[in-house]
CSV table of C-alpha atoms and ligand atoms in Angstrom, one decimal:
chain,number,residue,atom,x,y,z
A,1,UNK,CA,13.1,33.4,-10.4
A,2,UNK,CA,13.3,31.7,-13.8
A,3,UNK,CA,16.3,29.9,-12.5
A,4,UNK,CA,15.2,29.1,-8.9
A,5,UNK,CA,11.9,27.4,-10.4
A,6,UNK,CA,14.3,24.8,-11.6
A,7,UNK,CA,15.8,24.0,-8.4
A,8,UNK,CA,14.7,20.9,-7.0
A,9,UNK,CA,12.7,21.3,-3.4
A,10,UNK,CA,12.0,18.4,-1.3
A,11,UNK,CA,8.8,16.8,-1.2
A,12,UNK,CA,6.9,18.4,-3.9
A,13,UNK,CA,3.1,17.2,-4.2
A,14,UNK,CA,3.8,15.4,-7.3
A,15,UNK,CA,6.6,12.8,-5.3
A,16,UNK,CA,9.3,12.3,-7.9
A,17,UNK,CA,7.1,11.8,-11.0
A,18,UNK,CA,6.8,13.7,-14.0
A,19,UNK,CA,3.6,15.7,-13.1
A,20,UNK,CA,1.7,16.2,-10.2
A,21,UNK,CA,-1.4,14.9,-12.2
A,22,UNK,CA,0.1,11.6,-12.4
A,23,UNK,CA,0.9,11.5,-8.7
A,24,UNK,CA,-2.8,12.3,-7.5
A,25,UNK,CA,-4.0,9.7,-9.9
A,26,UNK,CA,-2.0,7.1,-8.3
A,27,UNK,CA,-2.8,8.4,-4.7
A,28,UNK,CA,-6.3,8.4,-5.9
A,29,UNK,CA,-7.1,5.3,-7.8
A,30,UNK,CA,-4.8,2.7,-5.5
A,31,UNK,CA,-3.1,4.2,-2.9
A,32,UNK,CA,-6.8,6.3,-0.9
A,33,UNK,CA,-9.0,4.0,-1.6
A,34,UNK,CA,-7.5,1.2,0.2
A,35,UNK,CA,-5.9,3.2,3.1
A,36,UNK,CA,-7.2,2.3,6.7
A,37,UNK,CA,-9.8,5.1,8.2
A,38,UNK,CA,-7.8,5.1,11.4
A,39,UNK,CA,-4.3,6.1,9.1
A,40,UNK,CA,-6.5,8.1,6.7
A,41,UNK,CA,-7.8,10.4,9.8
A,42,UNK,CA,-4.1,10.4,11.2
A,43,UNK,CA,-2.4,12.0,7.6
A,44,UNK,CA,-5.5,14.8,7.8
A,45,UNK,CA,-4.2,15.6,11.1
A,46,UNK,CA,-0.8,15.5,10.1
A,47,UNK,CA,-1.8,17.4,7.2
A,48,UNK,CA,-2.3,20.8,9.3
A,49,UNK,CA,1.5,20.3,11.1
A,50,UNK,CA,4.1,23.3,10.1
A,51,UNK,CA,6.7,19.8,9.4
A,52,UNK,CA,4.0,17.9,7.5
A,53,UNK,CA,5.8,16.5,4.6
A,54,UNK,CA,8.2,14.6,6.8
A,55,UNK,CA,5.1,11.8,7.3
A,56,UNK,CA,6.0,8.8,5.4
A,57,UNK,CA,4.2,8.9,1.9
A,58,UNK,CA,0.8,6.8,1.5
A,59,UNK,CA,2.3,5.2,-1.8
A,60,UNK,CA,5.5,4.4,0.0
A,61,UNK,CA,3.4,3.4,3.6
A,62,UNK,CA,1.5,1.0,1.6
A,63,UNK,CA,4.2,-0.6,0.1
A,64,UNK,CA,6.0,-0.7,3.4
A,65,UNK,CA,2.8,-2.6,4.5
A,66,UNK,CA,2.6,-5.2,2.2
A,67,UNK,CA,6.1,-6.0,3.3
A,68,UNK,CA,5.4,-6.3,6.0
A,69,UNK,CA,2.4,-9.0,5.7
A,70,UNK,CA,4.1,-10.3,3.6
A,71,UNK,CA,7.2,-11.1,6.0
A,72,UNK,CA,4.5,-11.7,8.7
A,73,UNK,CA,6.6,-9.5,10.6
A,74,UNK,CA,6.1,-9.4,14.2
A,75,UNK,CA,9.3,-7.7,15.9
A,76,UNK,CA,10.0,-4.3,14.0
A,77,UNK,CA,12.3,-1.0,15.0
A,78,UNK,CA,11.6,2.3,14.0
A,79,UNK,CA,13.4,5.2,13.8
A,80,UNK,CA,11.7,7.9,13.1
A,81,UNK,CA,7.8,8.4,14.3
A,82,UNK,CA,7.0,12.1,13.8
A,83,UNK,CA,3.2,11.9,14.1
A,84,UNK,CA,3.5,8.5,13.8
A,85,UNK,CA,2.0,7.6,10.0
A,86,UNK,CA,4.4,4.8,9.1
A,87,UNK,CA,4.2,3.9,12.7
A,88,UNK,CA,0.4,3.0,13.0
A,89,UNK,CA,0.6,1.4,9.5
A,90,UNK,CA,3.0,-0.9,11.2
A,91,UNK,CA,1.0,-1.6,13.9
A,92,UNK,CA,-1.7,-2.4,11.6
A,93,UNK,CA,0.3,-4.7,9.7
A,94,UNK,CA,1.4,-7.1,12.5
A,95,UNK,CA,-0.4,-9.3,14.4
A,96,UNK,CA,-1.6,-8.7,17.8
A,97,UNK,CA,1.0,-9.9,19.8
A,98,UNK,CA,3.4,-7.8,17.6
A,99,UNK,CA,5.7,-5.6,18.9
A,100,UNK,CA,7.2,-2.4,17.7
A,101,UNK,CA,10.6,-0.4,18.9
A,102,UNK,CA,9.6,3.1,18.2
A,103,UNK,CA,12.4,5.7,18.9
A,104,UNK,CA,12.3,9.3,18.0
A,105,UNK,CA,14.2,12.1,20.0
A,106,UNK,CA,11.2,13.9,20.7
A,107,UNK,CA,7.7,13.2,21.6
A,108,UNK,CA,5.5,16.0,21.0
A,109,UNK,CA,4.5,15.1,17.6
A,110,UNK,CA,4.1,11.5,18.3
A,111,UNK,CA,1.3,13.1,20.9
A,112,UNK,CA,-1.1,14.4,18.1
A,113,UNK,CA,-1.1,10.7,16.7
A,114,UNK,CA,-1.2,9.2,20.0
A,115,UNK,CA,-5.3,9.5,20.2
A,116,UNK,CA,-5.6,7.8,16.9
A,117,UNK,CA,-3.4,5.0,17.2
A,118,UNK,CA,-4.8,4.3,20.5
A,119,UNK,CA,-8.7,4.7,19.0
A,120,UNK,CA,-7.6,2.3,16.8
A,121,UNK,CA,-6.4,-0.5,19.4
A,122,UNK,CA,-3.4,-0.7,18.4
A,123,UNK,CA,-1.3,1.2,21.2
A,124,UNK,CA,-0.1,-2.1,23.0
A,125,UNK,CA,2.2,-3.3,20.0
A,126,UNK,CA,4.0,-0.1,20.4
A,127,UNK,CA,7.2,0.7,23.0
A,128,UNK,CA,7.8,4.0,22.6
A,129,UNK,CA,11.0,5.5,23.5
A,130,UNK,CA,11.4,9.0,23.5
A,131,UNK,CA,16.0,9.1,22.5
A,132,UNK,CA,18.6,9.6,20.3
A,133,UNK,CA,18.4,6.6,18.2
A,134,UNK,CA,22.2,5.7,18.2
A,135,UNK,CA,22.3,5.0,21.7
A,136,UNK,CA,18.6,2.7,22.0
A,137,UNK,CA,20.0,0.3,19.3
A,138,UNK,CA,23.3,-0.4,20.6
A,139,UNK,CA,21.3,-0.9,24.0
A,140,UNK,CA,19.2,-3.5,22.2
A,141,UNK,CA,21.8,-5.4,20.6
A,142,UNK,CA,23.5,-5.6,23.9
A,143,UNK,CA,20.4,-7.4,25.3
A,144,UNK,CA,20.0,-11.1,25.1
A,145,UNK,CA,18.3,-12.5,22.2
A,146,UNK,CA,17.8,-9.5,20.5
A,147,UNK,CA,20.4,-9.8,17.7
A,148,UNK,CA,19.4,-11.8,15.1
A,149,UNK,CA,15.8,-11.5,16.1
A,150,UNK,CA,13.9,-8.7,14.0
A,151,UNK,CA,11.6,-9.0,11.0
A,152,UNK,CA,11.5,-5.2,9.8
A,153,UNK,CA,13.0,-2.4,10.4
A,154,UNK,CA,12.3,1.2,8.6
A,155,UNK,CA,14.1,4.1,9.1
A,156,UNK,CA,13.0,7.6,8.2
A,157,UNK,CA,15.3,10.5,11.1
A,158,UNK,CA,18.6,12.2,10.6
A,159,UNK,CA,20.3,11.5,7.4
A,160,UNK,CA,23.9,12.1,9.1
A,161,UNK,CA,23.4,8.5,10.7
A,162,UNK,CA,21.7,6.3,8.0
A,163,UNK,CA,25.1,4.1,8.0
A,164,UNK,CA,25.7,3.8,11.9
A,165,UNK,CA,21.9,3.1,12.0
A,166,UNK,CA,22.4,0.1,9.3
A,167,UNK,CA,25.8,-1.2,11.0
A,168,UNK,CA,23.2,-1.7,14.0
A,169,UNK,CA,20.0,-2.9,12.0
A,170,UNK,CA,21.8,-5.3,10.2
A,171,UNK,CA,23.4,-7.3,13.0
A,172,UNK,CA,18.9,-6.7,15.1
A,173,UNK,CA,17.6,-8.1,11.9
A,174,UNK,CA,17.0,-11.8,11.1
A,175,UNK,CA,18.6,-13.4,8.2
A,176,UNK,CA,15.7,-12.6,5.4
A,177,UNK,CA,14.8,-9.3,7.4
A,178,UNK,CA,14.0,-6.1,5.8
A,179,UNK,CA,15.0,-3.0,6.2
A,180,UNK,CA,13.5,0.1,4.7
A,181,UNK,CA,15.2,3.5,3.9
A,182,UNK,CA,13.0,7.0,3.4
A,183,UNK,CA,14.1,10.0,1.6
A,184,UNK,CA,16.6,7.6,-0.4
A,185,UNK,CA,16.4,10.1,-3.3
A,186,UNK,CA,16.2,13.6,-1.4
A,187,UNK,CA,13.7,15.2,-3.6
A,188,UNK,CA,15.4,13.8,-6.9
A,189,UNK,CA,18.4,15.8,-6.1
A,190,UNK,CA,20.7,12.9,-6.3
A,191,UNK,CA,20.6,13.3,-9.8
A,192,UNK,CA,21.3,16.9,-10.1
A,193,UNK,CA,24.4,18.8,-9.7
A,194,UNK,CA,25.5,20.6,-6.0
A,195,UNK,CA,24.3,24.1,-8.1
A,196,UNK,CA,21.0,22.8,-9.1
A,197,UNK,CA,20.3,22.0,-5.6
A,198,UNK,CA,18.8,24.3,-3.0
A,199,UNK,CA,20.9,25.2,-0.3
A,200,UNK,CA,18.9,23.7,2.5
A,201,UNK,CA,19.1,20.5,0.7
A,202,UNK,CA,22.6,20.8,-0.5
A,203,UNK,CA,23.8,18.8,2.8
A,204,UNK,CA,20.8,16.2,2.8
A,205,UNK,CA,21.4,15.8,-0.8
A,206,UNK,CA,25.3,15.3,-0.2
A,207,UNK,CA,24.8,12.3,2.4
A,208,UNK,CA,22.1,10.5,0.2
A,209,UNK,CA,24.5,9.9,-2.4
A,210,UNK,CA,27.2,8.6,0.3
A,211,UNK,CA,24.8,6.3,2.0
A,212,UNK,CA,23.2,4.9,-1.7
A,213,UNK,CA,26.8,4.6,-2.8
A,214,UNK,CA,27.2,2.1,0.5
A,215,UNK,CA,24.4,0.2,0.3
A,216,UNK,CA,24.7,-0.9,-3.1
A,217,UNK,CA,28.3,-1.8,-2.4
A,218,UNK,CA,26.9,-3.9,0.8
A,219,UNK,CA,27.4,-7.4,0.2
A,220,UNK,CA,25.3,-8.3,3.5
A,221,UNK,CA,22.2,-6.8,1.6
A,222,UNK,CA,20.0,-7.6,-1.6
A,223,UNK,CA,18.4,-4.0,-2.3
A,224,UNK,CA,15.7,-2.6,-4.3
A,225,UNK,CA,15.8,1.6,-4.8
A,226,UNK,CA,11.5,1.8,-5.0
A,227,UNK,CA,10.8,5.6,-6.9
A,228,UNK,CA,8.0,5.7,-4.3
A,229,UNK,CA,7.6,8.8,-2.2
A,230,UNK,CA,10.8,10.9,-1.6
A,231,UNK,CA,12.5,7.2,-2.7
A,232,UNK,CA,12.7,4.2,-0.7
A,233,UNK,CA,15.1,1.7,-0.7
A,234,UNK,CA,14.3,-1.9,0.3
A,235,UNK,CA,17.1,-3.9,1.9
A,236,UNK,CA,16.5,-7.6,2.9
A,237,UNK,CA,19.8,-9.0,5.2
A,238,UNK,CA,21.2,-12.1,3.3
A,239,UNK,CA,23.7,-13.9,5.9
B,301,SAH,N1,8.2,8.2,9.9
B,301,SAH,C1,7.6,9.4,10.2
B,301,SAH,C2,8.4,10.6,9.8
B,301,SAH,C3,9.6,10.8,10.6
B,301,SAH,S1,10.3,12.4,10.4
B,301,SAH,C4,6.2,9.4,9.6
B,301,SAH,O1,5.8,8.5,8.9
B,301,SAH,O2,5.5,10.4,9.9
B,301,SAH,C5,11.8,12.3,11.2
B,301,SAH,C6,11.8,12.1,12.7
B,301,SAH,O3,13.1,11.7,13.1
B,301,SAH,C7,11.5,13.4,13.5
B,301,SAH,O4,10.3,13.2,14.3
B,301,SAH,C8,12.7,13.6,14.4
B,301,SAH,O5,12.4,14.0,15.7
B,301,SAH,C9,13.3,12.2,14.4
B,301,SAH,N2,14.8,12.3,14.6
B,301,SAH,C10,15.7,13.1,14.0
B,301,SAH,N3,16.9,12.8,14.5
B,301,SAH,C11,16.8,11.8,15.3
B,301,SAH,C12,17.7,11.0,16.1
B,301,SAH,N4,19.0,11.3,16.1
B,301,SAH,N5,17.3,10.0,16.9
B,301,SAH,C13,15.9,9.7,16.9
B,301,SAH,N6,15.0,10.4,16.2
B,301,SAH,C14,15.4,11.4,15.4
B,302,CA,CA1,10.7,10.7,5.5
């Protein structure tokens, strides 16, 4: 037991900080207070889901939204929706006649965040596409005047395809777009040896250190590895 307690398990309540205190005064002080009702009421529903901890984390989310105000992004992709946290945060964050390129294989969990996002008006801005992602992206960059053309772009599904997903992204993105990256530090077990590791995180673990090993060897990309979260990394295109 001793030894198992030491293993590192993904998504603990503290994030990847030293204590769980730490992490709850954080969330409280500047991440809560600011956090829209209509995505405040969407985590508590989330909250109850057997798959919960896959939503985006509010410190990371609010990050990700100042981002994107900050890129006045108004085309965005992404991949990965879930119950759709980081997705309504998105639509949030972009103007009205923003549009988002929502893809996740499957749509029943995007349904129990469905009434909030649309109580919240923001339902329009959305295309949802219920698909493997692999094949919706190379669909878009085959369609006229979509390469090139994206703001923001944030990607949170199956690890196995973080690099084909950025070979796509890269090319949809506009010089000085942004791409995001979730789970970037798989529960801090980057850092810890194969042993260390619990075994349903040994292969998710594994395939974090291949794609973080890429990207910072990716001369296309400026990056930024944000602690935030289950670790995000920030990629903005360059040329
Ligand atoms: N961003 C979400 C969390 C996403 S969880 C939030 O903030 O809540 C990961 C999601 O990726 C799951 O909903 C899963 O269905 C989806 N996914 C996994 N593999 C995929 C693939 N190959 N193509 C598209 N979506 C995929
Ligand atoms: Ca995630």
């Amino acid at each position: 037991m001793e030894q198992d307690s030491k293993k590192v398990s993904l998504s603990t309540k503290s994030g990847l900080l030293q204590s769980e205190n730490l992490y709850k005064y954080i969330l409280e002080t500047s991440v809560y207070p600011r956090e829209p009702e209509p995505l405040r009421e969407l985590r508590e529903v989330t909250a109850s889901h057997p798959r919960a901890t896959m939503a985006t984390a509010p410190d990371a989310g609010q990050l990700i939204a100042l981002l994107l105000q900050l890129l006045n992004a108004k085309k965005t992709i992404e991949v990965g929706v879930f119950t759709g946290y980081s997705l309504l945060l998105t639509a949030l964050s972009i103007p009205e006649d923003g549009k988002i390129t929502a893809i996740d294989l499957n749509r029943n969990a995007y349904e129990i965040g469905l009434p909030i996002i649309r109580k919240a008006g923001v339902e329009h801005k959305i295309d949802f596409i219920e698909s493997e992602a692999l094949p919706v992206l190379d669909r878009l960059s085959k369609e006229i005047g979509n390469e090139g053309s994206f703001d923001f772009a944030y990607v949170d599904a199956d690890k196995v395809n973080y690099w084909n997903y950025h070979e796509r992204i890269i090319k949809l993105l506009k010089v000085g777009g942004i791409v995001v990256y979730d789970n970037t530090l798989w529960g801090g077990s980057v850092a810890m040896s194969e042993q260390e590791t619990e075994g349903y995180m040994k292969q998710g673990r594994q395939l974090t250190i291949e794609f973080n090993k890429l990207l910072a060897a990716d001369p296309r990309v400026q990056i930024s590895q944000a602690p935030l979260g289950d670790g995000i990394t920030i990629c903005k295109r360059l040329f």
